[in-house]
CSV table of N, CA, C and O in Angstrom, one decimal:
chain,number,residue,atom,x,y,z
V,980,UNK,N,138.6,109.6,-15.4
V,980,UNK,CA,138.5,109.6,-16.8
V,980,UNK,C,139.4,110.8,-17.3
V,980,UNK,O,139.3,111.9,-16.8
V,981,UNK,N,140.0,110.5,-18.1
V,981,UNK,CA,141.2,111.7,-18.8
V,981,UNK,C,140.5,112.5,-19.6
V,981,UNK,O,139.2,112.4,-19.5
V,982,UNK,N,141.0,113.4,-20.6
V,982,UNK,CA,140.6,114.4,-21.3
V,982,UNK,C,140.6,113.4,-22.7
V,982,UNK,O,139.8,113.5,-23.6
V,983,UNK,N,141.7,112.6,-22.6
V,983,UNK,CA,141.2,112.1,-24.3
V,983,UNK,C,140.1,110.9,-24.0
V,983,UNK,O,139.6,110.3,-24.9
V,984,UNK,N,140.0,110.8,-23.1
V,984,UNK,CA,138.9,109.5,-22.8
V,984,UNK,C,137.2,110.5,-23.3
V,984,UNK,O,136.2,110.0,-23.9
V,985,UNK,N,137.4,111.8,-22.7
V,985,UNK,CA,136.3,112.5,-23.0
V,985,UNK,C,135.9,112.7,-24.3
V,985,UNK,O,134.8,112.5,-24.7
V,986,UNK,N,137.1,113.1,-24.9
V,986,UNK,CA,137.0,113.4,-26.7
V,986,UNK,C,135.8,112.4,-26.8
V,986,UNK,O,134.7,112.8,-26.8
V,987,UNK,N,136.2,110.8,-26.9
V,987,UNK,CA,135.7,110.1,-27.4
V,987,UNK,C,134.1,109.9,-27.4
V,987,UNK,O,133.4,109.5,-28.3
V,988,UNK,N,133.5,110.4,-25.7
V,988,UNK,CA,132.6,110.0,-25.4
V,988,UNK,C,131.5,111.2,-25.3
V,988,UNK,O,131.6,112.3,-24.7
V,989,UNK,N,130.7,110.7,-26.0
V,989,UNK,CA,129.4,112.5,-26.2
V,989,UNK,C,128.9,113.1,-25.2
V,989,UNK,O,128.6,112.6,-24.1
V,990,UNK,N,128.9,114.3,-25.4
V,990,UNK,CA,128.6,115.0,-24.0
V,990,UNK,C,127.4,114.9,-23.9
V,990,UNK,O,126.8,114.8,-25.0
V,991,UNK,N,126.7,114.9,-22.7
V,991,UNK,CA,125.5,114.7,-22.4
V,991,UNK,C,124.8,115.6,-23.0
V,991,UNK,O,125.5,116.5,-23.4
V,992,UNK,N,123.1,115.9,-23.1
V,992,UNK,CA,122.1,116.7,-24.1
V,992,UNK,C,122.3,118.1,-22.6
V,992,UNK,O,122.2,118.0,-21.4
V,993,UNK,N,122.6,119.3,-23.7
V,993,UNK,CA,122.7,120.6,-22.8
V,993,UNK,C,124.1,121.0,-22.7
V,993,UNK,O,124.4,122.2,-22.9
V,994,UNK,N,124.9,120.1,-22.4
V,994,UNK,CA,126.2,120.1,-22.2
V,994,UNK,C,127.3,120.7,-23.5
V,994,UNK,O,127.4,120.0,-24.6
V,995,UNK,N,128.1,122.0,-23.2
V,995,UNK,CA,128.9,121.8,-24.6
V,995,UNK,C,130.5,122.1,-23.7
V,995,UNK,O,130.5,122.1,-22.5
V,996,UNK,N,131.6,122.4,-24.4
V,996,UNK,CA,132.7,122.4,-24.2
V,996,UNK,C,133.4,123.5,-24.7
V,996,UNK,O,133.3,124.1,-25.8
V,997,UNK,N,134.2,123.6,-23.9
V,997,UNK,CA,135.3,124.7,-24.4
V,997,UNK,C,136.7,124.9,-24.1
V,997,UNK,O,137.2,123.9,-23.5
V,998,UNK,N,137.7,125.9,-24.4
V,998,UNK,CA,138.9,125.4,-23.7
V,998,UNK,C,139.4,126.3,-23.5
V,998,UNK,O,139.5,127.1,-24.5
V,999,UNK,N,140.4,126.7,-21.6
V,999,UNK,CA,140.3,128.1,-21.3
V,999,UNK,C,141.6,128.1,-21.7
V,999,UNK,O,142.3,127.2,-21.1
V,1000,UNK,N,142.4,129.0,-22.6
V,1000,UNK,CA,143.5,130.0,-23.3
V,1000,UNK,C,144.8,129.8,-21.8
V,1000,UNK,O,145.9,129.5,-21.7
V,1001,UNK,N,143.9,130.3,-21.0
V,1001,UNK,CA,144.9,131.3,-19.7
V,1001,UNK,C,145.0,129.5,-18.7
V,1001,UNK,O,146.1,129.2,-18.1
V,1002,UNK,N,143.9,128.7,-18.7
V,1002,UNK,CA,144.1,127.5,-17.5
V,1002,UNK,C,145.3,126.4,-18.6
V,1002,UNK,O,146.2,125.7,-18.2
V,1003,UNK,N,144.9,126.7,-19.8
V,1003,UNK,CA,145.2,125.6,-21.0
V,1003,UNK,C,144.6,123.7,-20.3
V,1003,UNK,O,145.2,122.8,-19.8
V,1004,UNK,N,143.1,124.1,-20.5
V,1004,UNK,CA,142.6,123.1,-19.7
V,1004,UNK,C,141.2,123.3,-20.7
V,1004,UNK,O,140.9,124.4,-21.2
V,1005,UNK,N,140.3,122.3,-20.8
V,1005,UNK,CA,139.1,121.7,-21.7
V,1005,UNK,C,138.3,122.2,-20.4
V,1005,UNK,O,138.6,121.7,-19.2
V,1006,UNK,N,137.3,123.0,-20.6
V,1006,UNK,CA,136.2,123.4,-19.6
V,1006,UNK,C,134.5,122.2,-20.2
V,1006,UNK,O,134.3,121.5,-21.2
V,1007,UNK,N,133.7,122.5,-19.3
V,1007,UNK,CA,132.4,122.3,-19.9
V,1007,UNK,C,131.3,123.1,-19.1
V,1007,UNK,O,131.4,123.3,-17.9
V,1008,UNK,N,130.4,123.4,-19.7
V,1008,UNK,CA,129.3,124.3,-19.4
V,1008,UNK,C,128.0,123.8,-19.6
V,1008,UNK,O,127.8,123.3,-20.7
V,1009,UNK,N,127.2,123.8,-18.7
V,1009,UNK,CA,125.7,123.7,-19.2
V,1009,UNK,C,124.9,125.2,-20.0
V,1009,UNK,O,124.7,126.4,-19.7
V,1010,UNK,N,124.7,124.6,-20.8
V,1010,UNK,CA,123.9,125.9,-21.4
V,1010,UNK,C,122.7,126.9,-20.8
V,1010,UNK,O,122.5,128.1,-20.8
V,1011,UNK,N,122.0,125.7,-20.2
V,1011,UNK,CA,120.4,126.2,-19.3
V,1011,UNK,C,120.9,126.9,-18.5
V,1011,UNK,O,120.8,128.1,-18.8
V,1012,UNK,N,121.7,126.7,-17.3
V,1012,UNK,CA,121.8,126.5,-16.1
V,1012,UNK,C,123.3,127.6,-16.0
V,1012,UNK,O,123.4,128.3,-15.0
V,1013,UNK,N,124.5,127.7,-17.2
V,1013,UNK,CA,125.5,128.5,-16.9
V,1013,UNK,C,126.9,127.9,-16.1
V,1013,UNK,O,127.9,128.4,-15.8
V,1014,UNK,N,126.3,126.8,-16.0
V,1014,UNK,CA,127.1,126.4,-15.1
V,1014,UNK,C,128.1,125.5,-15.3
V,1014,UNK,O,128.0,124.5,-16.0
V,1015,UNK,N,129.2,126.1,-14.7
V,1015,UNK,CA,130.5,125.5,-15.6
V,1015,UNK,C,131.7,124.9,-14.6
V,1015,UNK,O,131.9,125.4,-13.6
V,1016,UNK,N,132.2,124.1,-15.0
V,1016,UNK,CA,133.4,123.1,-14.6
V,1016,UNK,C,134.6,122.4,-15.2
V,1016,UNK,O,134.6,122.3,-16.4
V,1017,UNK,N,135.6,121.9,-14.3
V,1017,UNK,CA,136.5,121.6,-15.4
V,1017,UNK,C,136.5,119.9,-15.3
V,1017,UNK,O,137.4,119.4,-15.9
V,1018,UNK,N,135.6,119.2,-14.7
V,1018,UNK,CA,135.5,118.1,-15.4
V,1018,UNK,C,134.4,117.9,-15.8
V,1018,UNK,O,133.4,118.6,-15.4
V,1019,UNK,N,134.3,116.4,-16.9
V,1019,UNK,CA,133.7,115.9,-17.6
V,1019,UNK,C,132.0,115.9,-17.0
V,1019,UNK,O,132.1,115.3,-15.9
V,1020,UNK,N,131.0,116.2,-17.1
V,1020,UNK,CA,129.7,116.0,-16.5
V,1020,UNK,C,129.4,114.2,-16.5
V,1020,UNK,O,129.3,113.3,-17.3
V,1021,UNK,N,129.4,114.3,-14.5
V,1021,UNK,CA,129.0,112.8,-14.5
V,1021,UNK,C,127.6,112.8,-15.1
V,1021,UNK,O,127.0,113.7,-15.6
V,1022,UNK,N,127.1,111.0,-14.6
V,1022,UNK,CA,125.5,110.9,-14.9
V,1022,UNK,C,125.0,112.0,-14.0
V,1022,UNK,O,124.7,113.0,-14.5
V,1023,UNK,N,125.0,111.9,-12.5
V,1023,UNK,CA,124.0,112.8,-12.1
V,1023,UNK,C,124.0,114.6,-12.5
V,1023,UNK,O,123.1,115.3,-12.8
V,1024,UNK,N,125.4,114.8,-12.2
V,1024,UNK,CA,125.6,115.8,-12.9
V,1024,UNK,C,124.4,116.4,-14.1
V,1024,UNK,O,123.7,117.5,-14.1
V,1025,UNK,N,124.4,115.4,-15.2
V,1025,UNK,CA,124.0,115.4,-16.3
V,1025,UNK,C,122.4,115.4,-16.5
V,1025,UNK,O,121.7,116.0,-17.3
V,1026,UNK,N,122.1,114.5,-15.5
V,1026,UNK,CA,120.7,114.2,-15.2
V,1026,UNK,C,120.1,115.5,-13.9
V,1026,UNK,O,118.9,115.7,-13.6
V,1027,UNK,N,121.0,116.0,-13.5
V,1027,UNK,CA,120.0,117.2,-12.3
V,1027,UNK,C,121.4,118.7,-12.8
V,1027,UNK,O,121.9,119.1,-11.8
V,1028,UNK,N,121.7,119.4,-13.8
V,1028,UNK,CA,122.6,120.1,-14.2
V,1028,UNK,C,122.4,121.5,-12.6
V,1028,UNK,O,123.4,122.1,-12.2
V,1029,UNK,N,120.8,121.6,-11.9
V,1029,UNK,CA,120.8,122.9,-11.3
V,1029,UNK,C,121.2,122.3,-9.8
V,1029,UNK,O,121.0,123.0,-8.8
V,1030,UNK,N,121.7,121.2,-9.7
V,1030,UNK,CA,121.9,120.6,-8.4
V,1030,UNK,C,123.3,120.3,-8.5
V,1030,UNK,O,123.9,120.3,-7.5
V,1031,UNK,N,123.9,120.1,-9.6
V,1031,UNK,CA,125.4,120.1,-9.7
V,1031,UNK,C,126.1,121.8,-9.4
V,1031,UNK,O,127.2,122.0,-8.9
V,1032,UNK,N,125.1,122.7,-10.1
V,1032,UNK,CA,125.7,124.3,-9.9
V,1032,UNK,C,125.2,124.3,-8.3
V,1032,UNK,O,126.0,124.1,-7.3
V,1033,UNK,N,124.4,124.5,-8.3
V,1033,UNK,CA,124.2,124.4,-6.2
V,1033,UNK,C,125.2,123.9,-5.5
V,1033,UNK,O,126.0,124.6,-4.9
V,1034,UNK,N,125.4,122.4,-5.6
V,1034,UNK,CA,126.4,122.1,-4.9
V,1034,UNK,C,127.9,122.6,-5.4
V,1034,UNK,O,128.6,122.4,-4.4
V,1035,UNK,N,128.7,123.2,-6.5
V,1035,UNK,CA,130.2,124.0,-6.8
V,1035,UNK,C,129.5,125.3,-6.2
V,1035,UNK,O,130.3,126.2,-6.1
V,1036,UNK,N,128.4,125.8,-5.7
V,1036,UNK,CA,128.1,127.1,-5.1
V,1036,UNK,C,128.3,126.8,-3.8
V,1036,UNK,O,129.0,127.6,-3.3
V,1037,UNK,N,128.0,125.8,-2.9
V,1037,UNK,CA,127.9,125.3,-1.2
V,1037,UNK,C,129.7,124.9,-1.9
V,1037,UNK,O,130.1,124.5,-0.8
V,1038,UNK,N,130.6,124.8,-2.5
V,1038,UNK,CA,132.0,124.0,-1.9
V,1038,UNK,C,132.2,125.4,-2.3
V,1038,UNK,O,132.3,125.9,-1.2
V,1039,UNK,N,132.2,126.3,-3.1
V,1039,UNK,CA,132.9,127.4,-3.2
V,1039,UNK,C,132.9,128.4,-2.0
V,1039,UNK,O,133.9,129.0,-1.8
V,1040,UNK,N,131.6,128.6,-0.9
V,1040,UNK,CA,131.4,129.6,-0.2
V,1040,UNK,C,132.1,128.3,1.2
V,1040,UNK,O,133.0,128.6,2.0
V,1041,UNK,N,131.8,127.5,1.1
V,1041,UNK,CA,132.4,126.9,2.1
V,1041,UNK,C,134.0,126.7,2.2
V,1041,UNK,O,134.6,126.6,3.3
V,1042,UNK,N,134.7,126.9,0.9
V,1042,UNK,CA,136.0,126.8,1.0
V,1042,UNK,C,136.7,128.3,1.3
V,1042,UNK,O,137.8,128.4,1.9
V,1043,UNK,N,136.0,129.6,0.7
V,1043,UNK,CA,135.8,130.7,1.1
V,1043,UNK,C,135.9,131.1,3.0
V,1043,UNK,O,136.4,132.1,3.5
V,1044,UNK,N,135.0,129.7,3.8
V,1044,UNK,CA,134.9,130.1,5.0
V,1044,UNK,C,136.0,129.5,6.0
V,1044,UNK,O,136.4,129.9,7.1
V,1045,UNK,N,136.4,128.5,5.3
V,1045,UNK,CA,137.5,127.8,5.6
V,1045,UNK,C,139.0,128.5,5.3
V,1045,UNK,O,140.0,128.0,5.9
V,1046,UNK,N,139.0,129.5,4.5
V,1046,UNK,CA,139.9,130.3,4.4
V,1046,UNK,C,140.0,131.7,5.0
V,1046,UNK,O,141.0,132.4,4.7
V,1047,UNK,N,139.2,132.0,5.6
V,1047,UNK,CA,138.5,133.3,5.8
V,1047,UNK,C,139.6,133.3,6.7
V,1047,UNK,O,139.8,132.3,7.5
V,1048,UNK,N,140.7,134.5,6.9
V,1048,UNK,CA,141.2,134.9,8.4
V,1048,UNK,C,140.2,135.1,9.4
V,1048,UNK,O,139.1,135.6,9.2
V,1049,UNK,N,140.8,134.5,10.8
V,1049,UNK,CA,140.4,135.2,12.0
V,1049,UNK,C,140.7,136.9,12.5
V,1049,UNK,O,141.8,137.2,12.9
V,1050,UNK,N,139.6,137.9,12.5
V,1050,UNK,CA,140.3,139.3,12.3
V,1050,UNK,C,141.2,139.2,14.2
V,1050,UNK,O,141.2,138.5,15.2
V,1051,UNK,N,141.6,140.3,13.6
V,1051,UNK,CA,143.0,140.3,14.9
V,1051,UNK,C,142.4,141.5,15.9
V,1051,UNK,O,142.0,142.5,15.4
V,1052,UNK,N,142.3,141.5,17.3
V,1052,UNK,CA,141.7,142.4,18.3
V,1052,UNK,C,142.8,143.4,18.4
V,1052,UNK,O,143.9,142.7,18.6
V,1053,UNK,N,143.0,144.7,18.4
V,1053,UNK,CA,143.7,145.6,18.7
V,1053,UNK,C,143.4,145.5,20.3
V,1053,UNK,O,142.4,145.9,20.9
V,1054,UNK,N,144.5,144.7,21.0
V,1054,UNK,CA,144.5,145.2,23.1
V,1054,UNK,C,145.5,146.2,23.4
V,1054,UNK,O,146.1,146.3,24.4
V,1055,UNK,N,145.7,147.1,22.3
V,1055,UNK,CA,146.9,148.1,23.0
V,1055,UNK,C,148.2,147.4,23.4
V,1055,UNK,O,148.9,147.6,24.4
V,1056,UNK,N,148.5,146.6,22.6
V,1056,UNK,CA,149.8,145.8,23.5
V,1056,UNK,C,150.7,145.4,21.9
V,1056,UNK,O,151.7,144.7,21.9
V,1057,UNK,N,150.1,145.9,20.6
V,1057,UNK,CA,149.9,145.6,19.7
V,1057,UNK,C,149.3,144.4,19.3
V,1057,UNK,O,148.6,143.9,20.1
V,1058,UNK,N,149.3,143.8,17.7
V,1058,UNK,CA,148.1,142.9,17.3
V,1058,UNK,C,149.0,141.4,16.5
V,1058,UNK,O,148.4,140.5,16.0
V,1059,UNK,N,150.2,141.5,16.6
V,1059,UNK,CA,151.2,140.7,16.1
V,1059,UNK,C,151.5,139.3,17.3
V,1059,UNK,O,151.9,139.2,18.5
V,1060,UNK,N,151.2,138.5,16.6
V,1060,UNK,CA,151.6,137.0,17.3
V,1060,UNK,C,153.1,136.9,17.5
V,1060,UNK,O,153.5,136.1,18.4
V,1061,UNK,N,153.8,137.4,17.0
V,1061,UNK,CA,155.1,137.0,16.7
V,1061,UNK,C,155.8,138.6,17.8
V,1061,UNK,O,156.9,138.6,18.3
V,1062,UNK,N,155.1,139.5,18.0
V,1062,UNK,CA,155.3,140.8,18.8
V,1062,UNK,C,155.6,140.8,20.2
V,1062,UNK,O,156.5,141.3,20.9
V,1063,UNK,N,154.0,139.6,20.6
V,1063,UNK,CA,153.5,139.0,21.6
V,1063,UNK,C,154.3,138.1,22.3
V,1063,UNK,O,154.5,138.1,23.5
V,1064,UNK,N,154.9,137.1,21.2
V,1064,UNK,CA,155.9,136.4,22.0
V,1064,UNK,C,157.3,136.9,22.1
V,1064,UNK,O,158.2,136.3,22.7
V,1065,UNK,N,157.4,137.9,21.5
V,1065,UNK,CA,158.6,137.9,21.9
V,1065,UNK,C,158.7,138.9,22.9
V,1065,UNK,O,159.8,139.5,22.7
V,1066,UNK,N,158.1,139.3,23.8
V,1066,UNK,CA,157.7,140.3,24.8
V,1066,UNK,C,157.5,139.1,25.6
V,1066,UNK,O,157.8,139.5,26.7
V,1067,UNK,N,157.3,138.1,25.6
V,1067,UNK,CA,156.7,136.8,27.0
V,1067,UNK,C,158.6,136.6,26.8
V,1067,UNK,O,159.1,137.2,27.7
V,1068,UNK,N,159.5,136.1,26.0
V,1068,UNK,CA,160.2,136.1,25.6
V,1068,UNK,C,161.1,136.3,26.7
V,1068,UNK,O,161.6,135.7,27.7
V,1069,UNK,N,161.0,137.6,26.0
V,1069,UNK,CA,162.1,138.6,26.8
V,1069,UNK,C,161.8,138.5,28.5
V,1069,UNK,O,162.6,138.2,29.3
V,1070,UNK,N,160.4,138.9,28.6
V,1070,UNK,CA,159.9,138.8,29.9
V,1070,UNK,C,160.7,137.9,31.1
V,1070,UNK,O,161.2,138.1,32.2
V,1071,UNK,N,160.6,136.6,30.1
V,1071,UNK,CA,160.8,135.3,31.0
V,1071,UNK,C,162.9,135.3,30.7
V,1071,UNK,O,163.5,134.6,31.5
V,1072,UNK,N,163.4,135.8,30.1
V,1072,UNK,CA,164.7,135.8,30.3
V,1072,UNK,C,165.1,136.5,31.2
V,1072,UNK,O,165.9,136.0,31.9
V,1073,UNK,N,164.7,137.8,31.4
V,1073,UNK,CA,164.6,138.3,32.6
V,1073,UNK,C,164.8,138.0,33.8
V,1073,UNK,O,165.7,138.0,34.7
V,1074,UNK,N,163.7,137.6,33.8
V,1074,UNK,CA,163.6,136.6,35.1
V,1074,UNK,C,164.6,135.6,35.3
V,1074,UNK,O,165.2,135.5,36.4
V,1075,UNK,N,164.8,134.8,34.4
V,1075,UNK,CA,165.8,134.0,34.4
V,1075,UNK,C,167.3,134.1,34.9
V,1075,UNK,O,168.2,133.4,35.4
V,1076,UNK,N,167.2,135.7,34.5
V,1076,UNK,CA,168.6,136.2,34.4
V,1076,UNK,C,168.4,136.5,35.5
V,1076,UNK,O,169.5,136.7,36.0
V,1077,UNK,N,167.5,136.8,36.2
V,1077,UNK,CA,167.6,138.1,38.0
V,1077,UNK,C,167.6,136.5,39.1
V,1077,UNK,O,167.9,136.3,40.3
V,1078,UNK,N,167.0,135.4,38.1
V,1078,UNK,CA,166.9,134.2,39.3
V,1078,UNK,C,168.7,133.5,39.6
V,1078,UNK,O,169.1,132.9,40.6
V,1079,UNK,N,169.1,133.8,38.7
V,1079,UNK,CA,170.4,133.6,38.4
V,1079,UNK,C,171.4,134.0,38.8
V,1079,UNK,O,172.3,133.2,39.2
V,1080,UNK,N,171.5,135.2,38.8
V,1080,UNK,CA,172.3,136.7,39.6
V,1080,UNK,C,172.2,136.3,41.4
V,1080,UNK,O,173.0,136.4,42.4
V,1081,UNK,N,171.0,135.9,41.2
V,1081,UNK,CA,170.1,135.9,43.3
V,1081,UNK,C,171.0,134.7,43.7
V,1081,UNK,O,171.7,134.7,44.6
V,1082,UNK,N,170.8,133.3,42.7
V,1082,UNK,CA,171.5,132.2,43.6
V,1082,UNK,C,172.6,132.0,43.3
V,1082,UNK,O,173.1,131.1,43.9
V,1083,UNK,N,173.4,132.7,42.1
V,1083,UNK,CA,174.6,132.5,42.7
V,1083,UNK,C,175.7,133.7,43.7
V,1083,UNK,O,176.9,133.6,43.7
V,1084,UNK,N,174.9,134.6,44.4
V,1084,UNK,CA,175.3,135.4,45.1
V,1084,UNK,C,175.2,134.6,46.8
V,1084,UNK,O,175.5,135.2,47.8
């Protein structure tokens, strides 16, 4: 449903609207409950308002966990992925190079 589809159709009882300056986007709020979104309040939405904020609270901390870095272990060897390989890198050219020297001597 679009934003002018919304104009037309009444917001559900509790429900008001607003419009954020900085998103330039039509918000809505439940008044009881505080709880606010950028689309239109479905039926259930409308019909359980403290189960619609619970659930944008469970996708917010869950998208939070899903984003969360993995912290990095200091092994003294430094903590850089890109450090790492290029030390295996070099390592293995090395070698390459002394396997190289050996058979064609």
């Amino acid at each position: 449903m679009s934003d002018h589809d919304n104009k037309k159709q009444a917001l559900p009882p509790g429900w008001s609207q607003g419009y954020s300056n900085s998103q330039k986007r039509t918000y809505y709020v439940h008044g009881k409950t505080q709880h606010t979104q950028w689309h239109f309040p479905t039926a259930s939405e409308a019909a359980d308002p403290l189960k619609a904020k619970q659930r944008a609270q469970d996708n917010m901390r869950l998208e939070k966990e899903r984003t969360r870095k993995r912290p990095q272990h200091d092994t003294g060897q430094g903590n850089d992925d890109d450090e790492r390989l290029g030390s295996v890198l070099n390592s293995s050219s090395s070698q390459i190079a002394a396997s190289v020297a050996t058979s064609s001597t």
